[in-house]
Coordinates of C-alpha atoms in Angstrom, one line a residue:
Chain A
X1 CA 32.2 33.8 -3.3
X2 CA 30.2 31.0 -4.8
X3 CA 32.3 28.5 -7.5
X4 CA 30.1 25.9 -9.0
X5 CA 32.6 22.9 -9.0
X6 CA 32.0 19.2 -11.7
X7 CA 33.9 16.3 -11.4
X8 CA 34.8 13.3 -10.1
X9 CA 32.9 11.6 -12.7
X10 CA 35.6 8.9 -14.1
X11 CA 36.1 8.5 -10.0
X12 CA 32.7 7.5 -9.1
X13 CA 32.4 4.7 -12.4
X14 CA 35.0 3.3 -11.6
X15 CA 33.8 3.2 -7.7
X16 CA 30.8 1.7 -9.0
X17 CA 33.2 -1.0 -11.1
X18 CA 34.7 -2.3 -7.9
X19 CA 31.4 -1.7 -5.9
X20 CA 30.1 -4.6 -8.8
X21 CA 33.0 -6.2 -8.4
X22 CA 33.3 -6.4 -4.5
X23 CA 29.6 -7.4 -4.5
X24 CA 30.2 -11.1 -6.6
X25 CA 33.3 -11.7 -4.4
X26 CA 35.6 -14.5 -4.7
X27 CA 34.5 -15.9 -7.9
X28 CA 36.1 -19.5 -6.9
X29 CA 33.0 -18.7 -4.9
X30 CA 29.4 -19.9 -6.8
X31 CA 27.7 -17.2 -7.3
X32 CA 24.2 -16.9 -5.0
X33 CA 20.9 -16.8 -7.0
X34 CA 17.9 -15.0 -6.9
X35 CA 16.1 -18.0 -6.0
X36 CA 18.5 -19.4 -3.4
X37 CA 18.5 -15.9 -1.4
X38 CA 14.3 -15.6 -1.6
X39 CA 14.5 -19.6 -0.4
X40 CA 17.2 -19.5 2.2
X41 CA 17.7 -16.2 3.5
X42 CA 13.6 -15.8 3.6
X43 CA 13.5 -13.7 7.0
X44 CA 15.9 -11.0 5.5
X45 CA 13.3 -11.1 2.5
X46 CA 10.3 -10.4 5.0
X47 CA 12.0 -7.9 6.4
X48 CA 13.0 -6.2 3.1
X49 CA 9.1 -6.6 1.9
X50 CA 8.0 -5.6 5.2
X51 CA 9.9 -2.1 5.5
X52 CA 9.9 -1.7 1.7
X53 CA 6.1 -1.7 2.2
X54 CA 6.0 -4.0 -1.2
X55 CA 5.0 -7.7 -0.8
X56 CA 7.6 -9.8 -3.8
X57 CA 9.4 -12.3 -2.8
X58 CA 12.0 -12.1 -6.2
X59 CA 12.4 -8.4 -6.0
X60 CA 13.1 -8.0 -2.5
X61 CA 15.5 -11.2 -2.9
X62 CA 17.2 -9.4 -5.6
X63 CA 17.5 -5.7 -4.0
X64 CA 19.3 -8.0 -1.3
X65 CA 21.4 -9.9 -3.7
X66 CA 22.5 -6.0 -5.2
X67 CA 23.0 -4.2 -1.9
X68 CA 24.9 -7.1 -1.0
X69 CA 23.1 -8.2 2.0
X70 CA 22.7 -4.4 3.5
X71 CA 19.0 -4.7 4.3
X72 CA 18.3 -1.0 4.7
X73 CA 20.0 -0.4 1.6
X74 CA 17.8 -3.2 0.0
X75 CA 14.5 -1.4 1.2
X76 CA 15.4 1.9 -0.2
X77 CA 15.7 -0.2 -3.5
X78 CA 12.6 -1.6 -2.8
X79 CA 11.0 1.5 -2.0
X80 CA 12.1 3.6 -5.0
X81 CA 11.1 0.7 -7.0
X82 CA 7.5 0.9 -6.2
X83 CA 7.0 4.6 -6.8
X84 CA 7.3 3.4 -10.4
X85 CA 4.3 1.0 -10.4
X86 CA 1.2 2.7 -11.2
X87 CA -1.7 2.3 -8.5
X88 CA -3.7 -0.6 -10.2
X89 CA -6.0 -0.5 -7.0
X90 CA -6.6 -1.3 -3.2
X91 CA -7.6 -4.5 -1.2
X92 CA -10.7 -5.3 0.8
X93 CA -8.8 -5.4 4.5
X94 CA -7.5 -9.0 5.1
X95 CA -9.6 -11.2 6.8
X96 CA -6.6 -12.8 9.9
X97 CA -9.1 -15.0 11.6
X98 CA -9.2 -16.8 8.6
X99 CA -5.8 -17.1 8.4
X100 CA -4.0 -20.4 7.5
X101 CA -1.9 -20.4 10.6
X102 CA 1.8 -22.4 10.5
X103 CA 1.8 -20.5 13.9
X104 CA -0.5 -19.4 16.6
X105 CA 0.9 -19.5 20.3
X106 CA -0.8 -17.1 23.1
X107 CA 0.8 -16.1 26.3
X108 CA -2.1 -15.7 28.5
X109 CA -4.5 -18.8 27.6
X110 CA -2.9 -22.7 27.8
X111 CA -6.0 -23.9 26.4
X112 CA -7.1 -21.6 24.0
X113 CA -9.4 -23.2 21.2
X114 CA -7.5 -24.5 18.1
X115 CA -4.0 -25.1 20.7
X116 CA -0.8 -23.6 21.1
X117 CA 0.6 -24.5 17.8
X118 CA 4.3 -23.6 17.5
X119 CA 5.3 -23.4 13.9
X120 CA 8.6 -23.4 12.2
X121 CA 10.3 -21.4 15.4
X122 CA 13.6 -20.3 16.9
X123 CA 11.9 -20.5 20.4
X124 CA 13.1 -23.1 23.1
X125 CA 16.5 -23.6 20.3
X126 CA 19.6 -23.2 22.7
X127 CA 21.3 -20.9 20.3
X128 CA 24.2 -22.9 20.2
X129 CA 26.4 -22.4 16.5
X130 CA 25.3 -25.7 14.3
X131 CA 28.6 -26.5 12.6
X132 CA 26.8 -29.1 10.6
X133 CA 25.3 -26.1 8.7
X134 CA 28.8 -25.0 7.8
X135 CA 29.1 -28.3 5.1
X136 CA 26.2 -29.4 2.4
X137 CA 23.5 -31.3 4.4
X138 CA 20.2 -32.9 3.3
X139 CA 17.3 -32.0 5.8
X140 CA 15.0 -34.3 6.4
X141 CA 11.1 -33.1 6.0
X142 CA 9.5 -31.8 9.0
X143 CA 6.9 -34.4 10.6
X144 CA 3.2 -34.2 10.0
X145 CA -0.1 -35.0 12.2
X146 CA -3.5 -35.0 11.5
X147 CA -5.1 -31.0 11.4
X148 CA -8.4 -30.3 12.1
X149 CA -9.4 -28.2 9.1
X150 CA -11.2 -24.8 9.9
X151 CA -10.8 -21.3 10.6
X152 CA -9.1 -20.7 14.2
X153 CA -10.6 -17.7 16.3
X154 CA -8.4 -14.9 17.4
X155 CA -8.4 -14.9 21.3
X156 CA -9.3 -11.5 22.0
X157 CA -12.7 -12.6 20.6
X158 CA -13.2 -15.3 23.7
X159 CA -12.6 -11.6 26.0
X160 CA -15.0 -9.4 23.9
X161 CA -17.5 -12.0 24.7
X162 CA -17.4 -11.2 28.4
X163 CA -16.9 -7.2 27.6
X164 CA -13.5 -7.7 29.5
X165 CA -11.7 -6.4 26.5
X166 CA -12.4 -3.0 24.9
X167 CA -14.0 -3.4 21.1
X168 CA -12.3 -1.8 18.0
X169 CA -13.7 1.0 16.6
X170 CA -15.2 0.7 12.9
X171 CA -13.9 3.3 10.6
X172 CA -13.9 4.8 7.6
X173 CA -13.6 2.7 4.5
X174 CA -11.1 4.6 2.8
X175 CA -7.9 5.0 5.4
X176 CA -5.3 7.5 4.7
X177 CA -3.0 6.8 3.0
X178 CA 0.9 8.3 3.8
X179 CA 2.6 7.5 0.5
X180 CA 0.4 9.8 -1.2
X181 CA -0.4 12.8 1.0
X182 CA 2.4 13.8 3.9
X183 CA 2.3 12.8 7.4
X184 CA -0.3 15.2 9.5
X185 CA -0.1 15.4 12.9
X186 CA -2.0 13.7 15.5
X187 CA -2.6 11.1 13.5
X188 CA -5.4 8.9 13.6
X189 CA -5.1 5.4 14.7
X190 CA -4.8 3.9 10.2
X191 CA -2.7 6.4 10.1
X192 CA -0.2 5.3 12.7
X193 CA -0.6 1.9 12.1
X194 CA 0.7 2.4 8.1
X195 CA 3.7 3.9 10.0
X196 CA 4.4 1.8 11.9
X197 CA 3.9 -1.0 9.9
X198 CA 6.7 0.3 6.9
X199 CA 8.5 1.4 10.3
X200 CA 12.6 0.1 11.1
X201 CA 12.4 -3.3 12.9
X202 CA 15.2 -1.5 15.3
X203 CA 13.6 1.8 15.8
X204 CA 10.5 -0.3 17.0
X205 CA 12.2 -2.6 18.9
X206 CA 14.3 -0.4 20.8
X207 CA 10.7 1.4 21.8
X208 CA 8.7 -1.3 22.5
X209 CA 11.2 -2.6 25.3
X210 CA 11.2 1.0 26.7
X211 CA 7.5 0.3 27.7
X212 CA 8.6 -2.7 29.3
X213 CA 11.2 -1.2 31.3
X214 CA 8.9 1.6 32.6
X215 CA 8.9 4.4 30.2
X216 CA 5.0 4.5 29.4
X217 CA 3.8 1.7 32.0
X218 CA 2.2 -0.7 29.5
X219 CA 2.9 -3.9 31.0
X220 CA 2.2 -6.2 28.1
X221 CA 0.4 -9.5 27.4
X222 CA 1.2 -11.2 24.1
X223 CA -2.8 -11.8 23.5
X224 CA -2.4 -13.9 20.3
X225 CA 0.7 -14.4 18.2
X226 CA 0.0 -16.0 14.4
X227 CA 1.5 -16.8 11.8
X228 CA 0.0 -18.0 8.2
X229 CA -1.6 -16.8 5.3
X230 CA -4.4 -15.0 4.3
X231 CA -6.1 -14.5 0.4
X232 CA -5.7 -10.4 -0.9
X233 CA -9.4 -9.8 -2.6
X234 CA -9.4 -7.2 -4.8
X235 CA -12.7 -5.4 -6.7
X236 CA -12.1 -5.6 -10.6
X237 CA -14.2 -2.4 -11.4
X238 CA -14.6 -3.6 -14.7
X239 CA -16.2 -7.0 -13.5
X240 CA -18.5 -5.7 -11.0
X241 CA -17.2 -8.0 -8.1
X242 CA -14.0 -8.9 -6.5
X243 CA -11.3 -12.1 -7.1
X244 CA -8.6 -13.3 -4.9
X245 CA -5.6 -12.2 -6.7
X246 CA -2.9 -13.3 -3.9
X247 CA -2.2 -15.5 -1.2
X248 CA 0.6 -13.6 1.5
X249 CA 2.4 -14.9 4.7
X250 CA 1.6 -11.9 7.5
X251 CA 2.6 -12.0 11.1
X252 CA -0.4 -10.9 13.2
X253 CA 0.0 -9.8 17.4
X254 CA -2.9 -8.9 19.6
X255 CA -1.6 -7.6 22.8
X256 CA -3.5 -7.6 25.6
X257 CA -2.8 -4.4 28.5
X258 CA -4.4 -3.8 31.5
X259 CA -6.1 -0.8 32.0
X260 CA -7.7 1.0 35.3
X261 CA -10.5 2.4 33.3
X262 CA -11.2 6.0 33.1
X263 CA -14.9 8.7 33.5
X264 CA -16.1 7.1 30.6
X265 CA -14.9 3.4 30.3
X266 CA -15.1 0.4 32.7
X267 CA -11.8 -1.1 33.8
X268 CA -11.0 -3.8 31.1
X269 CA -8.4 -4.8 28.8
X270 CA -7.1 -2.9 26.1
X271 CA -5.2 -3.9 23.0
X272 CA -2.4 -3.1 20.8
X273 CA -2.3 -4.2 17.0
X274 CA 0.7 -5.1 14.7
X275 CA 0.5 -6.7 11.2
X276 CA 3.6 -7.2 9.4
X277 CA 4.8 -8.6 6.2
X278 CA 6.0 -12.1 6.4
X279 CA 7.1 -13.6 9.4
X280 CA 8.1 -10.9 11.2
X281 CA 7.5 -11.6 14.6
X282 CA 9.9 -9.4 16.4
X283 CA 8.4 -6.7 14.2
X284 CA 5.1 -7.8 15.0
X285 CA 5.1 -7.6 18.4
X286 CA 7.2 -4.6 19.2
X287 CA 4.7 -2.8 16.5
X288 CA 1.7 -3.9 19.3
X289 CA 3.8 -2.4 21.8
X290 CA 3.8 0.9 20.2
X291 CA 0.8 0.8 18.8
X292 CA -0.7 0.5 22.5
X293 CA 1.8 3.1 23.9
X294 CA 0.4 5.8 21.0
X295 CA -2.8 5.3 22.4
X296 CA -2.8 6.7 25.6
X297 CA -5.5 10.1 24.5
X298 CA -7.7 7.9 23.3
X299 CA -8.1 5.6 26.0
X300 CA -8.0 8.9 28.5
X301 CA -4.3 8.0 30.0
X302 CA -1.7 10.9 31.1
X303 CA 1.2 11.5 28.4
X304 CA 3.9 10.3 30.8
X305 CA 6.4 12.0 28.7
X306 CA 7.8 8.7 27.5
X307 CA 9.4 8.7 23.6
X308 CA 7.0 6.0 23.0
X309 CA 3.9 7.6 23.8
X310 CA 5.1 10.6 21.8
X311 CA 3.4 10.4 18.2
X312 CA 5.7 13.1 16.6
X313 CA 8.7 11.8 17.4
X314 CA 8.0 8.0 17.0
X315 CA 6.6 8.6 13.3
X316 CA 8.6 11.0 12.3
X317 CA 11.8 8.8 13.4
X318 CA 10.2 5.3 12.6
X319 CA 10.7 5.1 8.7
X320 CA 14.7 4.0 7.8
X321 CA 14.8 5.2 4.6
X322 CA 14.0 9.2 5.7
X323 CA 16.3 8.5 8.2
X324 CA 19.3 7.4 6.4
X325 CA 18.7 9.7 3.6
X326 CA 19.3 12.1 5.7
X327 CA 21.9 10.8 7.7
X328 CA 24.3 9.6 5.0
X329 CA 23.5 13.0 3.1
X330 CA 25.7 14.9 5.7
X331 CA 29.0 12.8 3.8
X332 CA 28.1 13.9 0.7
X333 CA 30.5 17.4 -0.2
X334 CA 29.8 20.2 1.8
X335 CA 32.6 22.5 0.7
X336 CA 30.5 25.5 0.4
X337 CA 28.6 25.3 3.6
X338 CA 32.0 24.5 5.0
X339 CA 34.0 27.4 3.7
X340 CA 31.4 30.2 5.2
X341 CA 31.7 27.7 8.3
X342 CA 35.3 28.0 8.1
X343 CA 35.5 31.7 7.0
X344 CA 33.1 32.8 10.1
X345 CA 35.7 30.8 12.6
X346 CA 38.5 32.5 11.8
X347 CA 36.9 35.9 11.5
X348 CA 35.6 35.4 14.9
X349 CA 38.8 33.7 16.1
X350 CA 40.3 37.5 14.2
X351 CA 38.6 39.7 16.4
X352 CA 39.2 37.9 19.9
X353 CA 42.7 38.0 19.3
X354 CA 42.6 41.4 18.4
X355 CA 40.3 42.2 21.1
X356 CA 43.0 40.6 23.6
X357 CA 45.6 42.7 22.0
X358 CA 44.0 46.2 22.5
X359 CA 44.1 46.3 26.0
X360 CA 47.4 45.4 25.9
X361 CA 48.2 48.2 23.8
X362 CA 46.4 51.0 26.1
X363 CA 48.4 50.4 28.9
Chain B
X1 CA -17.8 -8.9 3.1
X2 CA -16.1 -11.5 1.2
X3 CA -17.1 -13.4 -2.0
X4 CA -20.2 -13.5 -3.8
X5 CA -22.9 -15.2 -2.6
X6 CA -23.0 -18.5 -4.7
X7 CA -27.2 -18.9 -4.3
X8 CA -27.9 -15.8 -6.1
X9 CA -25.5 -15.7 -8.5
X10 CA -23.5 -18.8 -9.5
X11 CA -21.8 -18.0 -12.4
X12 CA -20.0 -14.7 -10.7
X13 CA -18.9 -17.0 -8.0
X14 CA -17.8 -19.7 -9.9
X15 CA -15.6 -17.4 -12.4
X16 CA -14.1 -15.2 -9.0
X17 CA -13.5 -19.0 -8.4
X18 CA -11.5 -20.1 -11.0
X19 CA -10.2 -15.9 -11.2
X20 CA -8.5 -17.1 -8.4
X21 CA -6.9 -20.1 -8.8
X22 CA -5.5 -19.0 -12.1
X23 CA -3.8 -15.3 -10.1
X24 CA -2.6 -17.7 -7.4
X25 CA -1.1 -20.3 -9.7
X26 CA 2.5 -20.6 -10.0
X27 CA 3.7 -19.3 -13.5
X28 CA 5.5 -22.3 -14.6
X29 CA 2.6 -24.5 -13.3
X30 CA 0.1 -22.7 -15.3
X31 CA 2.5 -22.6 -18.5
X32 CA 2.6 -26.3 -18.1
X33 CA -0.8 -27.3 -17.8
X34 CA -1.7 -24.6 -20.5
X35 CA 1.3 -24.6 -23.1
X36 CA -0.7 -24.1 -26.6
X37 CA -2.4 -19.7 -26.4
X38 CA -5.0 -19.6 -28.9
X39 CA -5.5 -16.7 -31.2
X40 CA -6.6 -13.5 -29.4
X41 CA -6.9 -9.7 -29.6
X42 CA -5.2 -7.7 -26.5
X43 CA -7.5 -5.1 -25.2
X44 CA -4.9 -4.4 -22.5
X45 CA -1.8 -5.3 -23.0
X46 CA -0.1 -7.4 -19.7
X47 CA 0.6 -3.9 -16.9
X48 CA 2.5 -4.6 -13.8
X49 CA 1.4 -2.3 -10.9
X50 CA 0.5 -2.8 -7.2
X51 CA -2.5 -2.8 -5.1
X52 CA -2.6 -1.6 -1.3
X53 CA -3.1 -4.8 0.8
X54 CA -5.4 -3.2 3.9
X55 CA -5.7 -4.6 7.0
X56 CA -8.2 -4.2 9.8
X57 CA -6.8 -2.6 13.2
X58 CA -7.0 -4.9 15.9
X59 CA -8.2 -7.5 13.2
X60 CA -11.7 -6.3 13.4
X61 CA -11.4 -2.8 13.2
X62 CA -11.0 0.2 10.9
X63 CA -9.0 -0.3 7.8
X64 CA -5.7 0.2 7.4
X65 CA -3.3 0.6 4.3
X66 CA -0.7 -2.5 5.2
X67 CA 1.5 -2.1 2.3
X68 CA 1.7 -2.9 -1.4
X69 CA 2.3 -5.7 -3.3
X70 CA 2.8 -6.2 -7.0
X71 CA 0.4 -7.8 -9.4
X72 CA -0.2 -7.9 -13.3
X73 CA -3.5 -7.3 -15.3
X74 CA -4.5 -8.2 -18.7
X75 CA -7.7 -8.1 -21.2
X76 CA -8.1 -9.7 -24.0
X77 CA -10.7 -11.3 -26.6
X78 CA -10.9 -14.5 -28.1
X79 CA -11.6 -14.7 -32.2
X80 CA -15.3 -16.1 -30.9
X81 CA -16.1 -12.3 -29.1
X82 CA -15.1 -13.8 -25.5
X83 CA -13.7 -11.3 -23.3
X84 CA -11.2 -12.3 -20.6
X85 CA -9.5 -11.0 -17.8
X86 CA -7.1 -11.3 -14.6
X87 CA -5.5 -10.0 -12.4
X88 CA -2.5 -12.3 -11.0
X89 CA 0.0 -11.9 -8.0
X90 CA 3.5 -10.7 -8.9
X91 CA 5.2 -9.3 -12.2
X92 CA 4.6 -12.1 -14.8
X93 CA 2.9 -10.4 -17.7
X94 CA 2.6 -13.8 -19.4
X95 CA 1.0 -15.4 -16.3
X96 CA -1.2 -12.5 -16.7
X97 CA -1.9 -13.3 -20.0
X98 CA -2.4 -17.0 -20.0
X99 CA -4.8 -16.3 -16.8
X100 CA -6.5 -14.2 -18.9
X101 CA -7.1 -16.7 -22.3
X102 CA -8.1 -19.3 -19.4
X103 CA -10.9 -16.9 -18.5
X104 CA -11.8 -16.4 -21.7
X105 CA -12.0 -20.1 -22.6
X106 CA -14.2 -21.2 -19.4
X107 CA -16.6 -18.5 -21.5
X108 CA -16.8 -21.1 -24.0
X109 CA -17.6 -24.7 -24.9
X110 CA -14.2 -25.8 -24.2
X111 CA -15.3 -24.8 -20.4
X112 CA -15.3 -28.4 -19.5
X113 CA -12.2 -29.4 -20.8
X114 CA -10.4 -26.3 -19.8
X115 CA -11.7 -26.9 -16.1
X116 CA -10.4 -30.4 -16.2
X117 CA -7.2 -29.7 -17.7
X118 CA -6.0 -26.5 -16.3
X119 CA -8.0 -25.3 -13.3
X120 CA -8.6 -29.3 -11.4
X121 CA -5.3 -29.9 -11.0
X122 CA -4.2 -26.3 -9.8
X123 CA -6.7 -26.2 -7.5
X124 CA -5.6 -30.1 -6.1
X125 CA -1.9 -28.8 -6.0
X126 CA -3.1 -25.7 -4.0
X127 CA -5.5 -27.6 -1.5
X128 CA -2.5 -30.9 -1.0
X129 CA 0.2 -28.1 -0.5
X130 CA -2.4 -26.2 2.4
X131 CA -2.9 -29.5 3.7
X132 CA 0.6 -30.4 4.3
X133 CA 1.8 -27.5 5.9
X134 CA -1.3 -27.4 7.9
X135 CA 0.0 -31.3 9.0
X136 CA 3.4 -29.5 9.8
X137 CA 1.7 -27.2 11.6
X138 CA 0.0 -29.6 13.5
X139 CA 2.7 -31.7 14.3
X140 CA 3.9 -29.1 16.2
X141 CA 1.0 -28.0 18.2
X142 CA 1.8 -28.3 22.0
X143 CA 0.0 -31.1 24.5
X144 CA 0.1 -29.9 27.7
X145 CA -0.2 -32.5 30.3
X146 CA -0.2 -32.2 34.4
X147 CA 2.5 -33.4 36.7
X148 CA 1.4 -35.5 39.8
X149 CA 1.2 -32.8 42.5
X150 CA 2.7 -33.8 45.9
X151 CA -0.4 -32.8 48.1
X152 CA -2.9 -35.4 46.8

């Protein structure tokens, strides 16, 4: 029997009254502004823009501010924001080498043209609590030197020189795009990098340290690591040419992997890619990791059987806000699944008993 | 692949030029150096969407769709026929619209003045802002130096 059940309607306003209510706080407490999240709490805005998959500062700083610091819960804002914008166009691919770096550090050359320049970085900090932070301090500015203006080269250039490092395959000028047709499987290489790039910072994280620990055996150099801004040019159909409309903070990583070489390729380096949103570096980098790991038919490598290697189940798991749609769905009411649930235990637990009780009675 | 080339056709680049400076401009900036709109007829009202920022894979290689971000566009005309438009980072549909009337005035005789006034200064805001966070930057770039090895 089916009964189509309504209510709870005065229960969930006035949820949503103390929900408001438990989000401003103590209200001896100032209240926190737009501005003052987007300024201070500026990583948990990258990561918002970077997983939303929609670069703005102020929104992603206010979906924060409303899902009162719950980043995932900011990103599905985020995201169901955007499918209300209309489309107004697409970017020519950002050009990183000509990136404004704050921060460009490689692991495997000390001297690498244009320096290891550290930027604004939790690195080498002793992670020690600063208590200072806990009253209202003045900071001082940051100290300056003289920079030497100019583009700096990525480093994986200085190894494609020599032909040590394997070249990146041109493509085709439109990539596919997975917020406007659905995932298909395998995926090509754009494909899996959109993925990956809107992907959970965790989910990726979690991954990318399986490969170090074995599971795939991609033992990982951080190539190239930077930090800065690049300009977003966009063609204005009407105009016959194309302006910069933006200037956005990414977090680039080149990873570079060894590889034994295979029937068709030398032995040489390989890479793996991650751009991110913002400075993102954790993101960054573990995206390199998988990227590298997803590539093993391309380059000619066994499937190992490692989760990481496995394209299905890392982008179909990667994006948070499928995941915890359809997690958190499972506490919404049930009853009627329940009830048949319910209804076939006890029918079955019905028959065993009476089952037990017949042979009983035969003897 | 990027701008136009400036030898063969310098007005394009010089209006993706300024384009640019006025999309990258911070509202209030602009709305300071350019308080007074004059007269104009909208032939597209100020609409907020997004574009698809691509990337290349591997930074060199094929494109990829990185993510969107949101921008504003606008087109309007000037009493004098000029026709001006922008498109502007962010959700600001009266950025988008004083980006535009600055487009449309650098079509006229008040060019000059309008470049001096308006665009000059944004452009020497963006390029001292660059330069001190490339200083920062630099400040912090590591000097590696050797240690006296015991076995010389």
């Amino acid at each position: 029997m089916y009964v189509a059940v309504k209510g709870g309607e005065r229960a969930i306003e006035n949820a949503h009254a103390w929900l408001a209510e438990e989000r401003r706080g103590d209200r001896a407490v100032p209240e926190l502004t737009v501005a003052q999240i987007r300024e201070q709490m500026a990583l948990a805005v990258n990561r918002v823009m970077a997983e939303g998959s929609l670069y703005d500062p102020d929104l992603a700083a206010l979906a924060i501010k409303q899902a009162r610091g719950d980043l995932i819960e900011a990103i599905f804002l985020i995201r169901a924001y955007r499918t209300t914008l209309p489309r107004l166009g697409a970017s020519r691919p950002v050009d990183t080498a000509a990136m404004a770096c704050i921060r460009r550090i490689s692991a495997t050359f000390k001297d690498a043209p244009g320096g290891q320049v550290l930027g604004p970085t939790f690195d080498y900090t002793h992670r020690l609590l600063d208590f200072a932070l806990m009253a209202e301090c003045d900071v001082p500015p940051a100290p300056e030197a003289s920079a030497t203006p100019g583009p700096v080269p990525h480093i994986t250039g200085f190894l494609n020189r020599d032909g040590l490092i394997q070249t990146e395959a041109a493509g085709e000028a439109t990539p596919p795009d997975l917020t406007r047709e659905p995932l298909e499987l395998p995926a090509s290489r754009p494909l899996r990098l959109q993925a990956l790039a809107r992907g959970d910072e965790g989910f990726l994280l979690g991954l990318a340290y399986s490969t170090q620990r074995g599971y795939a055996r991609n033992h990982a150099f951080v190539g190239e690591l930077r930090i800065g801004t690049v300009a977003v040019e966009v063609d204005i159909p009407e105009l016959g040419f194309a302006i910069e409309v933006a200037e956005i903070e990414l977090t680039e990583c080149e990873t570079v992997n060894q590889f034994a070489g295979s029937k068709t390729e030398p032995p040489q380096f390989t890479r793996g890619y991650g751009l991110v949103f913002g400075q993102t570096e954790r993101k960054a980098i573990s995206m390199a990791l998988v990227d590298r790991a997803l590539r093993w038919r391309e380059l000619g490598e066994d499937f190992l059987g490692a989760a990481a290697q496995d394209e299905e189940f890392v982008l179909s798991h990667a994006d948070n806000i499928q995941a915890t749609g359809f997690l958190e769905h499972i506490k919404l009411p049930h009853y009627v699944d329940f009830q048949s649930e319910l209804e076939l235990v006890r029918r079955i637990r019905a028959e065993a008993e009476l089952a037990q009780a017949q042979p009983e009675a035969a003897e | 692949m990027t701008k136009t080339d400036p030898g063969s056709a310098p007005e394009i680049f010089d209006r993706q030029g300024w384009m640019g400076v006025l999309a990258k401009a911070a509202p209030a900036r602009l709305a300071a150096l350019f308080p007074d709109e004059p007269a104009h007829a909208m032939l597209r009202a100020p609409e907020v969407g997004a574009v698809m920022v691509r990337g290349h894979a591997g930074g060199t290689g094929a494109p990829f769709n990185l993510g969107e971000m949101t921008v504003t566009r606008c087109t309007l005309r000037l009493a004098g026929g000029q026709v001006g438009h922008a498109m502007v980072a962010g959700r600001d549909r009266v950025h988008a619209r004083r980006a535009a009337l600055v487009d449309a005035l650098m079509q006229t005789d008040r060019a000059g003045a309008i470049r001096a006034a308006v665009l000059e200064p944004l452009v020497a805001e963006a390029a001292a802002a660059r330069a001190t966070r490339a200083a920062k930057a630099a400040a912090t770039r590591v000097e590696f130096f050797t240690l006296v090895r015991g076995e010389d």
